[in-house]
XYZ file of N, CA, C and O in Angstrom:
552
model
N 209.141 149.091 16.320
C 208.167 149.485 17.307
C 208.800 149.326 18.675
O 209.557 148.403 18.924
N 208.486 150.223 19.578
C 209.002 150.157 20.941
C 208.031 149.369 21.800
O 206.865 149.675 21.858
N 208.542 148.371 22.464
C 207.717 147.590 23.386
C 208.325 147.683 24.766
O 209.493 147.389 24.944
N 207.525 148.084 25.742
C 208.024 148.074 27.103
C 208.421 146.663 27.506
O 207.895 145.691 26.993
N 209.346 146.555 28.428
C 209.781 145.251 28.892
C 208.664 144.535 29.619
O 207.659 145.121 29.980
N 208.873 143.265 29.854
C 207.908 142.494 30.631
C 206.775 141.937 29.800
O 205.779 141.483 30.326
N 206.884 141.980 28.459
C 205.868 141.386 27.622
C 204.550 142.138 27.604
O 203.516 141.594 27.288
N 204.567 143.388 27.954
C 203.338 144.177 27.992
C 202.717 144.285 26.606
O 203.403 144.323 25.606
N 201.420 144.392 26.563
C 200.694 144.568 25.308
C 200.782 145.995 24.813
O 200.462 146.293 23.675
N 201.220 146.901 25.652
C 201.206 148.317 25.346
C 202.419 148.695 24.513
O 203.544 148.418 24.896
N 202.205 149.324 23.371
C 203.336 149.812 22.596
C 202.963 151.058 21.822
O 201.809 151.324 21.542
N 203.991 151.813 21.505
C 203.849 153.032 20.728
C 204.197 152.693 19.298
O 205.207 152.066 19.030
N 203.375 153.122 18.366
C 203.686 152.965 16.958
C 204.594 154.100 16.541
O 204.840 155.027 17.302
N 205.087 154.037 15.327
C 205.953 155.107 14.838
C 205.252 156.444 15.014
O 204.057 156.575 14.751
N 205.978 157.442 15.491
C 205.393 158.756 15.766
C 204.645 159.253 14.529
O 205.149 159.205 13.433
N 203.431 159.696 14.769
C 202.618 160.226 13.687
C 201.782 159.182 12.976
O 200.879 159.517 12.239
N 202.093 157.906 13.170
C 201.347 156.857 12.485
C 200.163 156.442 13.343
O 200.287 155.626 14.228
N 199.032 157.056 13.093
C 197.832 156.750 13.860
C 196.784 156.240 12.891
O 196.461 156.898 11.914
N 196.287 155.038 13.154
C 195.272 154.476 12.276
C 194.017 154.195 13.084
O 193.883 154.646 14.198
N 193.141 153.409 12.514
C 191.883 153.105 13.183
C 190.754 153.794 12.455
O 190.956 154.577 11.544
N 189.546 153.500 12.859
C 188.394 154.092 12.198
C 188.320 155.585 12.492
O 188.849 156.073 13.491
N 187.651 156.292 11.629
C 187.466 157.728 11.844
C 186.692 157.963 13.134
O 186.977 158.903 13.871
N 185.723 157.109 13.440
C 184.953 157.241 14.670
C 185.822 157.057 15.903
O 185.663 157.760 16.895
N 186.761 156.124 15.816
C 187.682 155.899 16.936
C 188.536 157.144 17.172
O 188.621 157.647 18.291
N 189.158 157.640 16.131
C 189.996 158.829 16.249
C 189.222 160.039 16.746
O 189.716 160.813 17.574
N 188.013 160.198 16.249
C 187.172 161.318 16.672
C 186.836 161.205 18.156
O 186.926 162.177 18.901
N 186.456 160.006 18.607
C 186.096 159.808 20.013
C 187.292 160.096 20.920
O 187.141 160.752 21.957
N 188.471 159.642 20.543
C 189.663 159.878 21.359
C 190.007 161.361 21.386
O 190.306 161.920 22.441
N 189.950 162.017 20.242
C 190.224 163.455 20.193
C 189.235 164.254 21.022
O 189.616 165.183 21.753
N 187.962 163.894 20.935
C 186.943 164.589 21.722
C 187.103 164.294 23.215
O 186.891 165.182 24.042
N 187.501 163.071 23.556
C 187.752 162.731 24.955
C 188.898 163.578 25.501
O 188.792 164.148 26.588
N 189.985 163.664 24.755
C 191.129 164.473 25.196
C 190.721 165.926 25.385
O 191.062 166.556 26.393
N 189.980 166.476 24.431
C 189.559 167.881 24.519
C 188.621 168.116 25.703
O 188.796 169.088 26.448
N 187.653 167.241 25.891
C 186.709 167.401 27.000
C 187.430 167.255 28.342
O 187.173 168.011 29.275
N 188.338 166.306 28.425
C 189.072 166.105 29.669
C 189.970 167.294 29.971
O 190.035 167.748 31.115
N 190.669 167.805 28.957
C 191.522 168.989 29.160
C 190.714 170.152 29.714
O 191.203 170.938 30.510
N 189.470 170.266 29.259
C 188.595 171.356 29.687
C 187.937 171.071 31.038
O 187.237 171.932 31.571
N 188.142 169.875 31.571
C 187.504 169.518 32.832
C 186.008 169.331 32.688
O 185.255 169.468 33.646
N 185.568 169.002 31.487
C 184.151 168.882 31.158
C 183.660 167.456 31.402
O 183.634 166.633 30.486
N 183.278 167.161 32.635
C 182.821 165.814 32.983
C 181.583 165.418 32.176
O 181.455 164.266 31.757
N 180.676 166.361 31.938
C 179.477 166.052 31.145
C 179.871 165.712 29.712
O 179.307 164.799 29.106
N 180.837 166.435 29.172
C 181.317 166.149 27.817
C 181.980 164.790 27.727
O 181.781 164.061 26.756
N 182.768 164.436 28.747
C 183.382 163.110 28.784
C 182.289 162.056 28.865
O 182.303 161.067 28.131
N 181.317 162.251 29.739
C 180.235 161.279 29.918
C 179.476 161.030 28.616
O 179.085 159.894 28.343
N 179.288 162.056 27.810
C 178.566 161.903 26.533
C 179.323 161.012 25.556
O 178.730 160.463 24.630
N 180.621 160.853 25.758
C 181.433 160.031 24.858
C 181.484 158.571 25.285
O 182.064 157.740 24.596
N 180.870 158.264 26.421
C 180.912 156.909 26.960
C 179.598 156.177 26.725
O 178.529 156.739 26.895
N 179.704 154.916 26.367
C 178.510 154.083 26.203
C 178.023 153.625 27.571
O 178.827 153.421 28.474
N 176.723 153.417 27.716
C 176.233 152.827 28.969
C 176.945 151.487 29.194
O 177.194 150.744 28.250
N 177.327 151.223 30.416
C 178.036 149.981 30.721
C 179.529 150.044 30.458
O 180.206 149.017 30.531
N 180.054 151.219 30.156
C 181.483 151.371 29.900
C 182.292 150.824 31.072
O 181.879 150.915 32.225
N 183.448 150.239 30.763
C 184.324 149.654 31.774
C 185.734 150.195 31.563
O 186.255 150.186 30.447
N 186.348 150.651 32.664
C 187.728 151.133 32.650
C 188.559 150.233 33.551
O 188.242 150.061 34.729
N 189.622 149.659 32.993
C 190.550 148.839 33.755
C 191.849 149.616 33.906
O 192.377 150.139 32.926
N 192.349 149.699 35.145
C 193.556 150.466 35.430
C 194.645 149.524 35.926
O 194.422 148.759 36.866
N 195.809 149.598 35.294
C 196.977 148.810 35.684
C 197.967 149.721 36.387
O 198.672 150.486 35.742
N 197.982 149.662 37.697
C 198.953 150.415 38.482
C 200.126 149.542 38.887
O 201.107 150.027 39.443
N 200.018 148.253 38.631
C 201.096 147.323 38.909
C 201.477 147.207 40.371
O 202.551 146.720 40.686
N 200.634 147.702 41.258
C 200.973 147.695 42.664
C 202.003 148.751 43.022
O 202.458 148.831 44.156
N 202.359 149.569 42.034
C 203.375 150.601 42.224
C 202.732 151.964 42.451
O 203.199 152.758 43.248
N 201.647 152.229 41.725
C 200.912 153.481 41.882
C 199.478 153.148 42.277
O 198.980 152.056 41.996
N 198.832 154.092 42.916
C 197.452 153.880 43.353
C 196.552 153.616 42.152
O 196.627 154.323 41.151
N 195.740 152.590 42.256
C 194.795 152.235 41.201
C 193.620 151.517 41.848
O 193.774 150.885 42.900
N 192.451 151.606 41.229
C 191.299 150.880 41.771
C 191.582 149.377 41.819
O 192.274 148.840 40.948
N 191.046 148.713 42.838
C 191.235 147.270 42.987
C 190.488 146.474 41.921
O 190.878 145.366 41.594
N 189.408 147.044 41.422
C 188.592 146.386 40.407
C 188.322 147.379 39.285
O 188.592 148.575 39.416
N 187.785 146.869 38.201
C 187.437 147.737 37.077
C 186.418 148.785 37.521
O 185.577 148.519 38.382
N 186.533 149.964 36.939
C 185.571 151.043 37.177
C 184.475 150.864 36.134
O 184.775 150.756 34.944
N 183.218 150.828 36.571
C 182.123 150.551 35.650
C 181.062 151.630 35.710
O 180.743 152.145 36.782
N 180.519 151.967 34.554
C 179.425 152.923 34.459
C 179.890 154.297 34.003
O 181.023 154.704 34.235
N 178.990 154.993 33.351
C 179.312 156.281 32.744
C 179.822 157.288 33.771
O 180.890 157.887 33.590
N 179.093 157.504 34.852
C 179.475 158.539 35.812
C 180.799 158.228 36.509
O 181.683 159.095 36.545
N 181.009 157.011 37.037
C 182.290 156.726 37.673
C 183.479 156.788 36.708
O 184.547 157.290 37.051
N 183.306 156.279 35.489
C 184.404 156.314 34.516
C 184.697 157.753 34.102
O 185.856 158.172 34.042
N 183.665 158.536 33.831
C 183.870 159.936 33.446
C 184.592 160.686 34.562
O 185.538 161.442 34.300
N 184.175 160.485 35.786
C 184.808 161.152 36.924
C 186.277 160.765 37.047
O 187.148 161.620 37.238
N 186.567 159.468 36.924
C 187.944 158.993 37.015
C 188.800 159.622 35.921
O 189.908 160.105 36.183
N 188.290 159.614 34.689
C 189.075 160.154 33.566
C 189.303 161.657 33.699
O 190.405 162.140 33.439
N 188.295 162.387 34.105
C 188.463 163.838 34.283
C 189.487 164.105 35.382
O 190.380 164.947 35.226
N 189.388 163.377 36.495
C 190.372 163.555 37.577
C 191.785 163.270 37.093
O 192.721 164.010 37.395
N 191.953 162.199 36.340
C 193.273 161.830 35.821
C 193.812 162.870 34.847
O 194.954 163.309 34.955
N 192.971 163.264 33.915
C 193.446 164.087 32.797
C 193.516 165.573 33.108
O 194.024 166.348 32.304
N 193.027 165.974 34.275
C 193.100 167.391 34.649
C 193.961 167.611 35.888
O 193.882 168.663 36.513
N 194.794 166.641 36.237
C 195.682 166.815 37.383
C 196.588 168.021 37.152
O 196.916 168.340 36.001
N 197.012 168.679 38.225
C 197.923 169.813 38.059
C 199.174 169.405 37.276
O 199.701 168.318 37.471
N 199.582 170.265 36.378
C 200.782 170.082 35.543
C 200.669 168.913 34.571
O 201.666 168.469 34.021
N 199.461 168.403 34.341
C 199.280 167.295 33.402
C 199.155 167.831 31.983
O 198.503 168.839 31.744
N 199.804 167.152 31.068
C 199.680 167.447 29.646
C 199.101 166.200 28.983
O 199.555 165.086 29.239
N 198.101 166.391 28.174
C 197.396 165.290 27.525
C 197.572 165.425 26.025
O 197.384 166.500 25.466
N 197.938 164.325 25.374
C 198.047 164.371 23.917
C 197.543 163.064 23.313
O 197.604 162.016 23.944
N 197.055 163.168 22.102
C 196.608 161.992 21.366
C 197.818 161.468 20.596
O 198.522 162.226 19.931
N 198.046 160.178 20.730
C 199.181 159.538 20.077
C 198.787 158.107 19.730
O 197.833 157.567 20.280
N 199.544 157.488 18.866
C 199.263 156.115 18.493
C 199.613 155.178 19.641
O 200.733 155.182 20.149
N 198.622 154.392 20.046
C 198.789 153.384 21.090
C 198.303 152.070 20.491
O 197.136 151.953 20.139
N 199.197 151.132 20.349
C 198.861 149.847 19.718
C 198.270 150.037 18.325
O 197.384 149.307 17.910
N 198.741 151.066 17.616
C 198.337 151.287 16.235
C 197.065 152.079 16.035
O 196.653 152.279 14.895
N 196.420 152.511 17.095
C 195.215 153.326 16.980
C 195.335 154.523 17.929
O 196.130 154.499 18.863
N 194.529 155.554 17.718
C 194.623 156.710 18.601
C 194.332 156.348 20.055
O 193.405 155.607 20.362
N 195.169 156.877 20.932
C 195.013 156.729 22.366
C 195.472 158.029 23.009
O 195.790 158.996 22.323
N 195.521 158.051 24.312
C 195.892 159.271 25.034
C 197.102 158.990 25.908
O 197.129 158.001 26.648
N 198.092 159.872 25.801
C 199.277 159.817 26.644
C 199.183 160.973 27.627
O 198.915 162.109 27.234
N 199.392 160.679 28.909
C 199.317 161.686 29.961
C 200.721 161.882 30.530
O 201.348 160.923 30.995
N 201.208 163.127 30.457
C 202.520 163.471 30.993
C 202.341 164.427 32.160
O 201.420 165.242 32.167
N 203.244 164.305 33.119
C 203.261 165.252 34.232
C 204.715 165.419 34.652
O 205.432 164.440 34.824
N 205.120 166.661 34.793
C 206.487 166.974 35.213
C 207.531 166.283 34.336
O 208.532 165.755 34.826
N 207.271 166.240 33.031
C 208.247 165.716 32.087
C 208.322 164.209 31.966
O 209.228 163.679 31.330
N 207.385 163.491 32.561
C 207.395 162.032 32.409
C 205.982 161.517 32.150
O 204.998 162.118 32.583
N 205.920 160.397 31.455
C 204.633 159.777 31.155
C 204.120 159.104 32.427
O 204.822 158.320 33.052
N 202.883 159.435 32.807
C 202.273 158.844 34.002
C 201.089 157.944 33.652
O 200.545 157.284 34.531
N 200.713 157.919 32.380
C 199.625 157.052 31.976
C 199.445 157.013 30.477
O 199.732 157.990 29.787
N 199.017 155.863 29.993
C 198.665 155.697 28.591
C 197.289 155.044 28.562
O 197.078 153.986 29.169
N 196.364 155.703 27.885
C 194.975 155.259 27.824
C 194.656 154.737 26.430
O 194.878 155.427 25.433
N 194.144 153.536 26.386
C 193.707 152.908 25.150
C 192.212 152.651 25.277
O 191.731 152.347 26.377
N 191.476 152.789 24.187
C 190.032 152.604 24.248
C 189.530 151.734 23.110
O 190.191 151.583 22.081
N 188.360 151.168 23.318
C 187.626 150.466 22.267
C 186.346 151.237 22.054
O 185.603 151.515 23.010
N 186.107 151.597 20.818
C 184.966 152.447 20.467
C 183.962 151.642 19.653
O 184.333 150.846 18.786
N 182.705 151.868 19.952
C 181.633 151.298 19.138
C 180.665 152.429 18.835
O 180.100 153.033 19.747
N 180.492 152.719 17.559
C 179.537 153.744 17.140
C 179.841 155.123 17.706
O 178.941 155.790 18.196
N 181.075 155.550 17.668
C 181.528 156.878 18.127
C 181.569 157.049 19.636
O 181.855 158.131 20.123
N 181.244 156.013 20.382
C 181.269 156.128 21.843
C 182.170 155.050 22.428
O 182.270 153.948 21.897
N 182.786 155.363 23.546
C 183.764 154.473 24.161
C 183.046 153.389 24.960
O 182.236 153.681 25.837
N 183.398 152.145 24.637
C 182.802 150.976 25.281
C 183.709 150.437 26.385
O 183.232 150.037 27.442
N 185.020 150.415 26.128
C 185.990 149.933 27.099
C 187.211 150.836 27.066
O 187.547 151.394 26.015
N 187.895 150.940 28.207
C 189.122 151.722 28.276
C 190.101 151.006 29.195
O 189.698 150.354 30.163
N 191.371 151.130 28.846
C 192.439 150.533 29.639
C 193.477 151.613 29.892
O 193.952 152.260 28.954
N 193.828 151.798 31.143
C 194.830 152.778 31.510
C 196.019 152.055 32.119
O 195.876 151.352 33.122
N 197.174 152.227 31.504
C 198.413 151.713 32.076
C 199.073 152.870 32.801
O 199.443 153.873 32.184
N 199.186 152.741 34.127
C 199.830 153.758 34.952
C 201.049 153.181 35.662
O 201.758 153.899 36.351
N 201.279 151.896 35.492
C 202.421 151.218 36.091
C 203.702 151.776 35.465
O 203.946 151.574 34.284
N 204.527 152.484 36.240
C 205.720 153.094 35.661
C 206.675 152.084 35.034
O 207.397 152.417 34.089
N 206.671 150.841 35.498
C 207.536 149.819 34.905
C 207.158 149.509 33.459
O 207.985 149.050 32.684
N 205.899 149.751 33.098
C 205.434 149.495 31.742
C 205.466 150.746 30.860
O 205.111 150.685 29.693
N 205.878 151.868 31.434
C 205.887 153.133 30.700
C 207.300 153.646 30.407
O 207.466 154.741 29.924
N 208.305 152.823 30.662
C 209.691 153.284 30.571
C 210.110 153.737 29.183
O 210.983 154.584 29.055
N 209.528 153.214 28.156
C 209.914 153.578 26.792
C 209.068 154.704 26.200
O 209.292 155.107 25.070
N 208.114 155.172 26.959
C 207.285 156.290 26.521
C 207.942 157.575 26.983
O 208.487 157.651 28.079
N 207.870 158.602 26.139
C 208.467 159.886 26.501
C 207.462 160.996 26.294
O 206.523 160.883 25.521
N 207.702 162.083 27.006
C 206.832 163.255 26.889
C 207.359 164.182 25.815
O 208.487 164.181 25.464
């Protein structure tokens, strides 16, 4: 398994090896599809009330100072991230379960991991710190 330096919790499993519950995989796939389409309402429907998104920019890239909380703010943030110009979004194994890898201009700019409860996303973590993404490829 590839682990980014610095003891990060974020790692890529063997390519193609994606596990987790069917509900988890479905939620991630639907999130990727809705985000690619710029469908903020579709993204919002996949989020549980009280959803929390934590972003790790490492002080290197712009990131919110605190966790983003609530369906509308989280949906807006995710749609903005996943529909940036020249962004490519794909579902890949992140820590052994489906997650989303965001590439732009041939490099990984973010890896999104989520926790799902009952087909809806309860928590999300976005690693955008380039120091923690060095072993990820597009």
